[in-house]
Short mmCIF file of C-alpha atoms and ligand atoms in Angstrom, two decimals:
data_model
loop_
_atom_site.label_atom_id
_atom_site.label_comp_id
_atom_site.label_asym_id
_atom_site.label_seq_id
_atom_site.Cartn_x
_atom_site.Cartn_y
_atom_site.Cartn_z
CA MET A 1241 143.78 128.80 92.82
CA LEU A 1242 144.80 125.14 92.79
CA GLY A 1243 148.07 124.42 91.00
CA GLY A 1244 147.59 123.53 87.33
CA VAL A 1245 143.93 124.57 87.18
CA LYS A 1246 143.01 126.65 84.17
CA SER A 1247 141.54 130.03 84.94
CA CYS A 1248 137.90 130.45 84.05
CA SER A 1249 135.26 133.11 84.16
CA SER A 1250 133.09 133.05 87.21
CA LEU A 1251 129.37 132.25 87.24
CA GLY A 1252 127.11 134.30 89.52
CA ILE A 1253 124.48 132.70 91.72
CA GLY A 1254 121.26 134.35 92.80
CA LEU A 1255 120.34 132.76 96.12
CA ALA A 1256 116.65 133.09 96.94
CA GLY A 1257 116.42 132.29 100.65
CA PHE A 1258 119.14 132.57 103.26
CA GLY A 1259 117.89 130.32 106.03
CA THR A 1260 119.43 127.05 107.19
CA VAL A 1261 120.15 125.65 103.72
CA GLY A 1262 120.91 128.97 101.98
CA SER A 1263 123.58 129.89 104.49
CA GLY A 1264 124.85 126.32 104.25
CA VAL A 1265 125.38 126.84 100.50
CA TRP A 1266 127.31 130.02 101.24
CA ASN A 1267 129.53 128.12 103.69
CA VAL A 1268 130.21 125.23 101.29
CA LEU A 1269 131.21 127.58 98.48
CA GLU A 1270 133.49 129.48 100.86
CA ARG A 1271 135.01 126.25 102.12
CA ASN A 1272 135.17 124.14 98.96
CA GLY A 1273 135.00 126.63 96.06
CA GLU A 1274 138.59 126.07 95.00
CA LEU A 1275 138.15 122.30 95.26
CA ILE A 1276 135.11 122.41 92.97
CA THR A 1277 136.96 124.52 90.44
CA GLY A 1278 139.80 122.03 90.52
CA ARG A 1279 137.52 119.03 90.12
CA THR A 1280 135.85 120.51 87.09
CA GLY A 1281 139.18 121.07 85.38
CA GLY A 1282 138.88 124.77 86.03
CA GLY A 1283 135.54 124.86 84.24
CA VAL A 1284 133.37 125.98 87.11
CA ARG A 1285 134.04 128.91 89.42
CA LEU A 1286 130.95 129.82 91.41
CA HIS A 1287 130.27 132.92 93.45
CA ILE A 1288 127.16 134.24 95.11
CA ALA A 1289 126.12 137.48 93.44
CA LYS A 1290 122.76 138.31 95.05
CA ILE A 1291 120.73 137.05 97.99
CA LEU A 1292 116.96 137.38 98.39
CA VAL A 1293 115.84 137.80 102.02
CA ARG A 1294 112.58 138.83 103.66
CA ASN A 1295 114.16 141.42 105.89
CA THR A 1296 117.48 143.04 105.00
CA ALA A 1297 118.20 144.46 108.46
CA LYS A 1298 117.64 141.07 110.10
CA ALA A 1299 119.80 139.31 107.50
CA ARG A 1300 122.64 141.80 108.08
CA ALA A 1301 122.41 141.37 111.81
CA THR A 1302 122.84 137.60 111.61
CA THR A 1303 125.42 137.35 108.80
CA GLY A 1304 128.38 139.59 109.46
CA GLU A 1305 130.53 138.38 106.56
CA VAL A 1306 128.04 138.92 103.70
CA PRO A 1307 128.37 142.40 102.10
CA ALA A 1308 125.18 144.42 102.66
CA GLU A 1309 124.77 145.34 98.97
CA MET A 1310 124.34 141.66 98.15
CA PHE A 1311 120.91 141.52 99.82
CA THR A 1312 117.62 142.37 98.17
CA THR A 1313 114.00 141.88 99.19
CA ASP A 1314 112.71 141.99 95.59
CA TRP A 1315 112.90 138.64 93.79
CA ARG A 1316 112.73 140.32 90.38
CA LYS A 1317 115.96 142.21 91.13
CA LEU A 1318 117.60 138.89 91.88
CA VAL A 1319 116.38 137.07 88.78
CA GLU A 1320 116.98 140.00 86.42
CA ASP A 1321 120.41 140.97 87.75
CA PRO A 1322 122.89 140.50 84.86
CA ALA A 1323 125.43 139.27 87.42
CA VAL A 1324 123.14 136.31 88.21
CA ASP A 1325 123.64 133.34 85.86
CA ILE A 1326 122.01 130.60 87.97
CA VAL A 1327 119.05 130.96 90.34
CA VAL A 1328 118.80 128.88 93.52
CA GLU A 1329 115.31 128.73 95.02
CA LEU A 1330 115.27 127.89 98.73
CA ILE A 1331 112.37 130.00 100.02
CA GLY A 1332 109.85 127.14 100.09
CA GLY A 1333 106.12 127.38 99.41
CA THR A 1334 104.42 127.15 96.05
CA THR A 1335 103.48 130.73 95.15
CA ASP A 1336 106.45 133.16 95.18
CA ALA A 1337 108.76 130.20 94.65
CA PHE A 1338 106.84 129.30 91.49
CA GLU A 1339 107.14 132.88 90.18
CA ILE A 1340 110.88 132.95 90.85
CA VAL A 1341 111.56 129.61 89.17
CA ALA A 1342 109.31 130.39 86.20
CA ALA A 1343 110.90 133.83 85.69
CA ALA A 1344 114.40 132.36 85.88
CA LEU A 1345 113.59 129.69 83.28
CA ARG A 1346 112.04 132.28 80.96
CA ALA A 1347 115.23 134.33 81.35
CA LYS A 1348 117.12 131.13 80.40
CA LYS A 1349 118.87 131.01 83.78
CA PRO A 1350 119.27 127.44 85.07
CA VAL A 1351 117.47 126.76 88.33
CA VAL A 1352 118.44 124.74 91.40
CA THR A 1353 115.71 124.12 93.95
CA GLY A 1354 115.17 122.02 97.06
CA ASN A 1355 111.45 122.68 97.03
CA LYS A 1356 109.64 119.33 96.92
CA ALA A 1357 106.20 120.82 97.57
CA LEU A 1358 106.62 123.11 94.57
CA LEU A 1359 107.74 120.31 92.25
CA ALA A 1360 105.21 117.75 93.50
CA GLU A 1361 102.35 120.20 93.06
CA ARG A 1362 103.43 122.36 90.10
CA GLY A 1363 106.43 120.57 88.66
CA ILE A 1364 104.70 119.62 85.42
CA GLU A 1365 104.22 123.31 84.52
CA LEU A 1366 107.79 124.15 85.48
CA PHE A 1367 109.35 121.25 83.58
CA ALA A 1368 107.37 122.24 80.51
CA LEU A 1369 108.86 125.74 80.86
CA SER A 1370 112.27 124.18 81.31
CA LYS A 1371 111.89 122.31 78.05
CA GLU A 1372 110.43 125.29 76.19
CA ASN A 1373 113.39 127.43 77.22
CA ASP A 1374 116.00 124.67 76.92
CA THR A 1375 117.09 125.56 80.44
CA PRO A 1376 117.58 122.96 83.17
CA ILE A 1377 115.98 122.72 86.58
CA HIS A 1378 117.87 120.63 89.15
CA PHE A 1379 116.38 119.32 92.39
CA GLU A 1380 118.67 116.82 94.09
CA ALA A 1381 118.12 118.59 97.44
CA ALA A 1382 114.36 118.08 97.21
CA VAL A 1383 114.49 114.41 98.18
CA ALA A 1384 116.41 112.87 101.08
CA GLY A 1385 118.79 115.77 101.86
CA GLY A 1386 122.35 114.72 101.14
CA ILE A 1387 121.55 111.35 99.51
CA PRO A 1388 122.02 111.52 95.71
CA ILE A 1389 118.81 109.68 94.93
CA ILE A 1390 117.41 111.95 92.20
CA ARG A 1391 120.48 111.64 90.04
CA THR A 1392 120.52 107.92 90.72
CA VAL A 1393 117.02 107.51 89.33
CA GLN A 1394 117.51 109.99 86.48
CA ASP A 1395 120.94 108.78 85.38
CA SER A 1396 122.35 105.72 87.05
CA PHE A 1397 119.19 103.58 86.87
CA ILE A 1398 117.94 104.94 83.56
CA GLY A 1399 118.13 101.47 82.02
CA ASN A 1400 115.99 99.90 84.73
CA ARG A 1401 112.29 99.38 85.05
CA ILE A 1402 111.80 100.42 88.67
CA LEU A 1403 109.79 97.75 90.47
CA SER A 1404 109.59 99.53 93.81
CA PHE A 1405 110.92 102.11 96.22
CA SER A 1406 110.53 101.82 99.95
CA GLY A 1407 112.01 104.39 102.20
CA ILE A 1408 112.28 106.58 105.19
CA ILE A 1409 112.35 110.02 103.64
CA ASN A 1410 111.44 112.43 106.39
CA GLY A 1411 114.26 112.99 108.85
CA THR A 1412 112.14 114.95 111.31
CA SER A 1413 109.56 112.17 111.74
CA ASN A 1414 112.27 109.57 112.03
CA TYR A 1415 114.06 111.66 114.63
CA ILE A 1416 110.84 112.16 116.61
CA LEU A 1417 109.85 108.47 116.53
CA GLY A 1418 113.38 107.53 117.60
CA ARG A 1419 113.45 109.94 120.53
CA MET A 1420 109.99 108.80 121.65
CA THR A 1421 111.24 105.20 121.53
CA ASP A 1422 114.71 105.53 123.00
CA ALA A 1423 114.37 108.45 125.41
CA GLY A 1424 110.64 108.25 126.20
CA LEU A 1425 110.22 111.88 125.07
CA THR A 1426 106.79 113.27 124.32
CA PHE A 1427 105.98 114.00 120.71
CA GLU A 1428 106.14 117.77 121.40
CA ALA A 1429 109.56 117.63 123.11
CA ALA A 1430 111.03 115.52 120.29
CA LEU A 1431 109.63 117.88 117.64
CA ALA A 1432 111.13 120.88 119.44
CA GLU A 1433 114.54 119.16 119.39
CA ALA A 1434 114.25 118.41 115.65
CA GLN A 1435 113.36 122.04 114.96
CA ALA A 1436 116.29 123.32 117.03
CA LEU A 1437 118.61 121.07 115.00
CA GLY A 1438 117.34 122.57 111.71
CA TYR A 1439 115.70 119.37 110.43
CA ALA A 1440 112.07 120.49 110.27
CA GLU A 1441 110.38 122.38 107.49
CA ALA A 1442 109.47 126.06 108.05
CA ASP A 1443 105.98 124.64 108.55
CA PRO A 1444 106.67 121.52 110.66
CA ALA A 1445 103.10 120.36 110.09
CA LEU A 1446 104.32 119.04 106.73
CA ASP A 1447 106.87 116.85 108.50
CA VAL A 1448 104.50 115.30 110.99
CA ASN A 1449 101.41 115.00 108.78
CA GLY A 1450 103.33 112.95 106.21
CA TRP A 1451 103.15 115.46 103.36
CA ASP A 1452 106.84 116.31 103.24
CA ALA A 1453 107.54 112.61 102.65
CA ALA A 1454 104.60 112.40 100.24
CA HIS A 1455 105.94 115.25 98.10
CA LYS A 1456 109.29 113.46 97.89
CA ALA A 1457 107.58 110.16 97.06
CA ILE A 1458 105.61 111.85 94.28
CA LEU A 1459 108.88 113.13 92.78
CA LEU A 1460 110.47 109.67 92.87
CA ALA A 1461 107.37 108.04 91.40
CA THR A 1462 107.07 110.63 88.66
CA LEU A 1463 110.67 110.10 87.62
CA ALA A 1464 110.28 106.33 87.70
CA TYR A 1465 106.86 105.96 86.09
CA GLY A 1466 106.62 108.97 83.80
CA PHE A 1467 103.14 110.33 84.40
CA PRO A 1468 101.99 113.37 86.39
CA ILE A 1469 100.72 112.32 89.82
CA ASP A 1470 97.87 114.21 91.43
CA PRO A 1471 98.69 114.61 95.16
CA ALA A 1472 94.96 114.17 95.87
CA ALA A 1473 95.15 110.61 94.51
CA ILE A 1474 97.55 109.28 97.10
CA HIS A 1475 97.06 108.06 100.64
CA VAL A 1476 99.05 109.96 103.26
CA SER A 1477 98.99 109.81 107.01
CA GLY A 1478 101.59 111.15 109.41
CA ILE A 1479 102.97 110.47 112.83
CA GLU A 1480 100.68 112.76 114.84
CA GLN A 1481 98.51 109.79 115.76
CA VAL A 1482 101.40 107.69 117.11
CA ARG A 1483 101.10 107.44 120.89
CA PRO A 1484 103.64 106.10 123.40
CA ASN A 1485 101.42 103.03 123.77
CA ASP A 1486 101.82 102.18 120.07
CA ILE A 1487 105.58 102.38 120.40
CA HIS A 1488 105.40 100.21 123.50
CA PHE A 1489 103.28 97.57 121.72
CA ALA A 1490 105.50 97.65 118.66
CA THR A 1491 108.60 97.10 120.77
CA SER A 1492 107.07 94.23 122.72
CA LEU A 1493 105.94 92.57 119.48
CA GLY A 1494 109.35 92.80 117.82
CA TYR A 1495 108.62 95.79 115.58
CA VAL A 1496 109.71 99.40 115.25
CA VAL A 1497 107.40 102.22 114.14
CA LYS A 1498 108.62 104.12 111.08
CA LEU A 1499 107.04 106.64 108.74
CA LEU A 1500 107.37 104.67 105.54
CA ALA A 1501 106.96 105.77 101.93
CA PHE A 1502 106.11 102.89 99.67
CA ILE A 1503 105.93 102.98 95.86
CA ARG A 1504 105.44 99.94 93.67
CA GLU A 1505 104.41 99.30 90.08
CA HIS A 1506 101.90 96.46 89.79
CA PRO A 1507 102.07 94.07 86.83
CA ASN A 1508 99.07 95.81 85.19
CA GLY A 1509 100.98 99.12 85.28
CA GLU A 1510 99.10 100.62 88.21
CA VAL A 1511 101.29 102.45 90.69
CA GLU A 1512 100.81 101.98 94.41
CA LEU A 1513 102.03 105.02 96.34
CA ARG A 1514 101.41 105.59 100.04
CA VAL A 1515 102.98 107.22 103.07
CA GLN A 1516 102.01 106.15 106.57
CA PRO A 1517 103.31 105.09 109.97
CA SER A 1518 104.17 101.42 109.68
CA PHE A 1519 105.33 98.56 111.85
CA LEU A 1520 108.59 97.11 110.52
CA ALA A 1521 110.22 93.96 111.88
CA LYS A 1522 113.23 94.94 114.00
CA SER A 1523 115.39 92.75 111.80
CA HIS A 1524 114.48 94.67 108.61
CA ILE A 1525 117.31 96.83 107.29
CA LEU A 1526 115.15 99.98 107.35
CA ALA A 1527 114.50 99.43 111.07
CA SER A 1528 118.14 100.39 111.67
CA VAL A 1529 117.72 103.83 110.13
CA HIS A 1530 117.88 106.11 113.15
CA GLY A 1531 117.66 109.81 113.92
CA VAL A 1532 117.68 112.22 110.99
CA PHE A 1533 119.04 109.56 108.66
CA ASN A 1534 117.02 108.59 105.60
CA ALA A 1535 117.22 105.47 103.48
CA VAL A 1536 115.68 104.62 100.14
CA ALA A 1537 115.61 101.03 98.91
CA VAL A 1538 115.29 100.92 95.12
CA HIS A 1539 114.43 97.72 93.31
CA GLY A 1540 115.30 97.89 89.62
CA ASP A 1541 114.61 95.00 87.26
CA THR A 1542 118.18 95.13 86.01
CA ALA A 1543 120.25 96.41 88.94
CA GLY A 1544 118.29 94.42 91.53
CA GLU A 1545 118.00 95.90 94.99
CA SER A 1546 120.06 98.88 96.14
CA LEU A 1547 119.91 100.83 99.36
CA PHE A 1548 120.78 104.51 99.63
CA TYR A 1549 121.41 105.73 103.14
CA GLY A 1550 122.50 109.06 104.53
CA ARG A 1551 121.52 112.29 106.21
CA GLY A 1552 118.07 113.27 105.04
CA ALA A 1553 117.92 116.77 106.47
CA GLY A 1554 120.07 119.46 108.02
CA GLN A 1555 122.20 122.32 106.79
CA ASP A 1556 125.32 120.68 105.39
CA PRO A 1557 123.82 117.53 103.83
CA THR A 1558 121.16 119.54 102.00
CA ALA A 1559 123.67 122.20 100.96
CA SER A 1560 125.84 119.38 99.59
CA SER A 1561 123.08 118.42 97.16
CA VAL A 1562 122.39 122.05 96.21
CA VAL A 1563 126.06 122.63 95.42
CA ALA A 1564 126.23 119.45 93.32
CA ASP A 1565 123.30 120.79 91.31
CA LEU A 1566 124.99 124.17 90.98
CA VAL A 1567 127.97 122.50 89.38
CA GLU A 1568 125.65 120.60 87.05
CA ALA A 1569 123.90 123.86 86.16
CA ALA A 1570 127.22 125.57 85.55
CA ARG A 1571 128.28 122.72 83.26
CA SER A 1572 125.08 123.11 81.28
CA LEU A 1573 125.81 126.81 80.77
CA ARG A 1574 129.15 125.86 79.34
CA GLN A 1575 127.91 122.98 77.19
CA THR A 1576 124.19 123.69 76.55
CA ASN A 1577 122.88 120.25 77.48
CA GLY A 1578 119.18 121.16 77.67
CA HIS A 1579 116.50 120.38 80.21
CA ARG A 1580 116.69 117.63 82.82
CA GLY A 1581 113.34 117.37 84.52
CA PHE A 1582 110.61 114.84 84.41
CA LEU A 1583 108.52 115.07 81.30
CA PRO A 1584 105.47 112.89 80.91
CA TYR A 1585 106.19 110.04 78.50
CA ARG A 1586 103.25 107.89 79.35
CA GLU A 1587 99.81 108.90 78.17
CA LYS A 1588 97.84 107.41 81.01
CA GLY A 1589 98.81 106.30 84.46
CA ARG A 1590 96.70 105.36 87.42
CA ILE A 1591 97.42 105.45 91.12
CA LEU A 1592 96.13 102.25 92.72
CA PRO A 1593 93.28 103.24 95.06
CA VAL A 1594 94.35 102.72 98.65
CA ALA A 1595 91.30 100.50 99.24
CA GLU A 1596 92.90 97.96 96.90
CA THR A 1597 96.27 97.89 98.66
CA SER A 1598 96.89 94.94 100.97
CA THR A 1599 99.06 94.41 104.04
CA ALA A 1600 98.67 93.01 107.54
CA TYR A 1601 97.54 95.50 110.19
CA TYR A 1602 97.86 96.58 113.78
CA VAL A 1603 94.61 98.14 115.00
CA ARG A 1604 94.20 99.90 118.33
CA PHE A 1605 90.68 100.26 119.75
CA ASP A 1606 89.78 102.46 122.69
CA VAL A 1607 87.16 100.27 124.37
CA THR A 1608 84.97 100.18 127.43
CA ASP A 1609 86.21 97.06 129.15
CA ARG A 1610 83.29 94.71 129.73
CA PRO A 1611 82.67 91.02 129.02
CA GLY A 1612 82.05 90.24 125.36
CA VAL A 1613 84.03 93.10 123.83
CA ILE A 1614 86.60 90.87 122.12
CA ALA A 1615 83.81 88.61 120.85
CA GLU A 1616 81.88 91.53 119.35
CA ILE A 1617 84.93 92.90 117.55
CA SER A 1618 86.09 89.46 116.41
CA GLY A 1619 82.59 88.61 115.18
CA ILE A 1620 82.55 91.58 112.83
CA LEU A 1621 86.09 90.82 111.62
CA ALA A 1622 85.08 87.19 110.97
CA LYS A 1623 81.97 88.30 109.06
CA HIS A 1624 84.28 90.31 106.77
CA ARG A 1625 86.61 87.29 106.52
CA ILE A 1626 89.52 89.14 108.12
CA GLY A 1627 91.84 86.85 110.06
CA ILE A 1628 93.22 87.72 113.49
CA SER A 1629 96.79 86.75 114.34
CA GLY A 1630 96.77 88.12 117.88
CA THR A 1631 95.11 90.39 120.40
CA HIS A 1632 96.49 92.18 123.39
CA SER A 1633 95.00 94.38 126.06
CA PRO A 1634 97.48 95.64 128.61
CA VAL A 1635 96.51 95.88 132.24
CA ASN A 1636 97.53 99.11 133.89
CA PRO A 1637 99.07 97.83 137.19
CA SER A 1638 98.14 101.05 139.00
CA ASN A 1639 94.54 100.76 137.86
CA PRO A 1640 93.70 97.11 137.04
CA ASP A 1641 89.96 97.79 137.04
CA ALA A 1642 90.11 100.66 134.55
CA GLU A 1643 86.89 101.04 132.60
CA PHE A 1644 88.53 102.30 129.39
CA VAL A 1645 91.44 100.40 127.89
CA ASP A 1646 93.42 100.14 124.68
CA MET A 1647 92.77 96.85 122.95
CA VAL A 1648 95.11 95.87 120.15
CA PHE A 1649 94.39 93.45 117.28
CA LEU A 1650 96.95 92.10 114.83
CA LEU A 1651 95.22 91.24 111.58
CA HIS A 1652 96.18 89.07 108.64
CA THR A 1653 96.75 90.58 105.21
CA CYS A 1654 93.61 91.92 103.55
CA PRO A 1655 92.70 94.82 101.27
CA PHE A 1656 92.54 98.14 103.11
CA GLY A 1657 89.03 98.76 101.75
CA LYS A 1658 87.76 95.57 103.36
CA LEU A 1659 89.34 96.57 106.66
CA GLN A 1660 87.72 100.00 106.45
CA GLU A 1661 84.27 98.40 105.95
CA ALA A 1662 84.77 96.20 109.00
CA LEU A 1663 86.09 99.09 111.09
CA ALA A 1664 83.11 101.26 110.22
CA GLU A 1665 80.84 98.56 111.69
CA ILE A 1666 83.06 98.05 114.72
CA GLU A 1667 83.18 101.79 115.38
CA ALA A 1668 79.40 101.81 115.70
CA LEU A 1669 79.53 99.36 118.65
CA ASP A 1670 78.62 100.84 122.06
CA CYS A 1671 81.87 99.64 123.56
CA ILE A 1672 84.06 101.63 121.13
CA ASN A 1673 84.90 105.12 122.36
CA SER A 1674 86.84 106.68 119.49
CA ALA A 1675 87.93 105.99 115.93
CA PRO A 1676 90.26 102.96 115.74
CA VAL A 1677 93.88 103.70 114.89
CA VAL A 1678 95.41 101.57 112.14
CA PHE A 1679 99.05 100.98 111.30
CA ARG A 1680 100.33 98.75 108.54
CA ILE A 1681 102.55 95.78 109.27
CA GLU A 1682 104.93 95.73 106.34
CA SER A 1683 106.87 92.67 105.34
CA LEU A 1684 108.57 94.38 102.35
CA GLY A 1685 109.79 91.10 100.94
N1 LIG B 442 112.02 118.55 106.91
C1 LIG B 442 112.65 117.64 106.04
C2 LIG B 442 112.92 116.35 106.80
C3 LIG B 442 113.93 118.25 105.54
O1 LIG B 442 112.77 116.35 108.02
O2 LIG B 442 113.26 115.35 106.21
C4 LIG B 442 114.44 117.63 104.31
O3 LIG B 442 113.53 117.63 103.28
#
């Protein structure tokens, strides 16, 4: 007990999931529990009352200090336990996790979750339940690990119309792209490192196919723009298609390759939301976001531009956000301050079709190298009125007469739909051997 802190009754936590983040929450409460109680004027004393695991024997073997009777494999026992006042959902997925969160809200037990897939796909149902039961659901850990971006949008920027977000919000992809660039690692070796460091999702496909970042972007956009966003309506591509050659070209052209989430409200109210590997000028501030770090640039009409930077994944940073939410949940139990989710307040909203979004592009063609190839490709681009700002075709010094080469075109800004039409025609040329690979060149103002 800290000197001068009033004594208070303790609130019990039901922890669903005891993996990287769950055990991180345990550690933070062990380490900083007294500090939290002190900072809340003695109002919040948190203890873990029950832990949901898949396999009790395995959990006991790996966690010596947790009493065996604390573990259960039945989520109902966790939610219904009278010793559990707040439920923390960290199991991931959208099925059992949904049942746990819904049951907790119906039982009027505040929920803390880091599950962005769940909220992006089924959040509207859960926030309606939250409202119906006047019980909050907190999700700071769902976006950008330890960076307090959710609370920033919900609270600090509440008086702003949000003009745009641009960000690097998947630590695993950023780590992989960085290691491929700086250490020349293969994609597979870099992914294995990220997994060993606890950055990747249980299903790392979500990290590399762009959907982890997309789920987070949907959450940010929903909070900022107030209408439910159908994941099927947004354009997402991941880093699986990035090859060492792309990184090499980017570097030689003065760019870095980043998985970028971009959200912007257009003057007619349409919301542009996309996630894709992008070329960013080396001088851009987001180009300096390395390793597992994330950064979100928020442009509010009142606050102007702000940049939030920090660790976007990993045990302690994510646990930091979960514990902050636990304190918030505990406060709500003491003061009854109602729900805090996103509730639709706009009748209609529309995601801008990706075909109507415009940037400059880097396009890589796998071509059969023979006279006239550049002319054929350029002819089709010219017919579609797409300008070319440069072309490059590297010569492999060990095989200068190679028949198949990568040919790169840098294209002026045009709508993505127009580019797709031109590329469909180009792809049909005899000299093209596989589908062209397209990256955006972002200027980001
Ligand atoms: N797998 C996620 C990432 C963890 O790499 O960013 C945090 O959501």
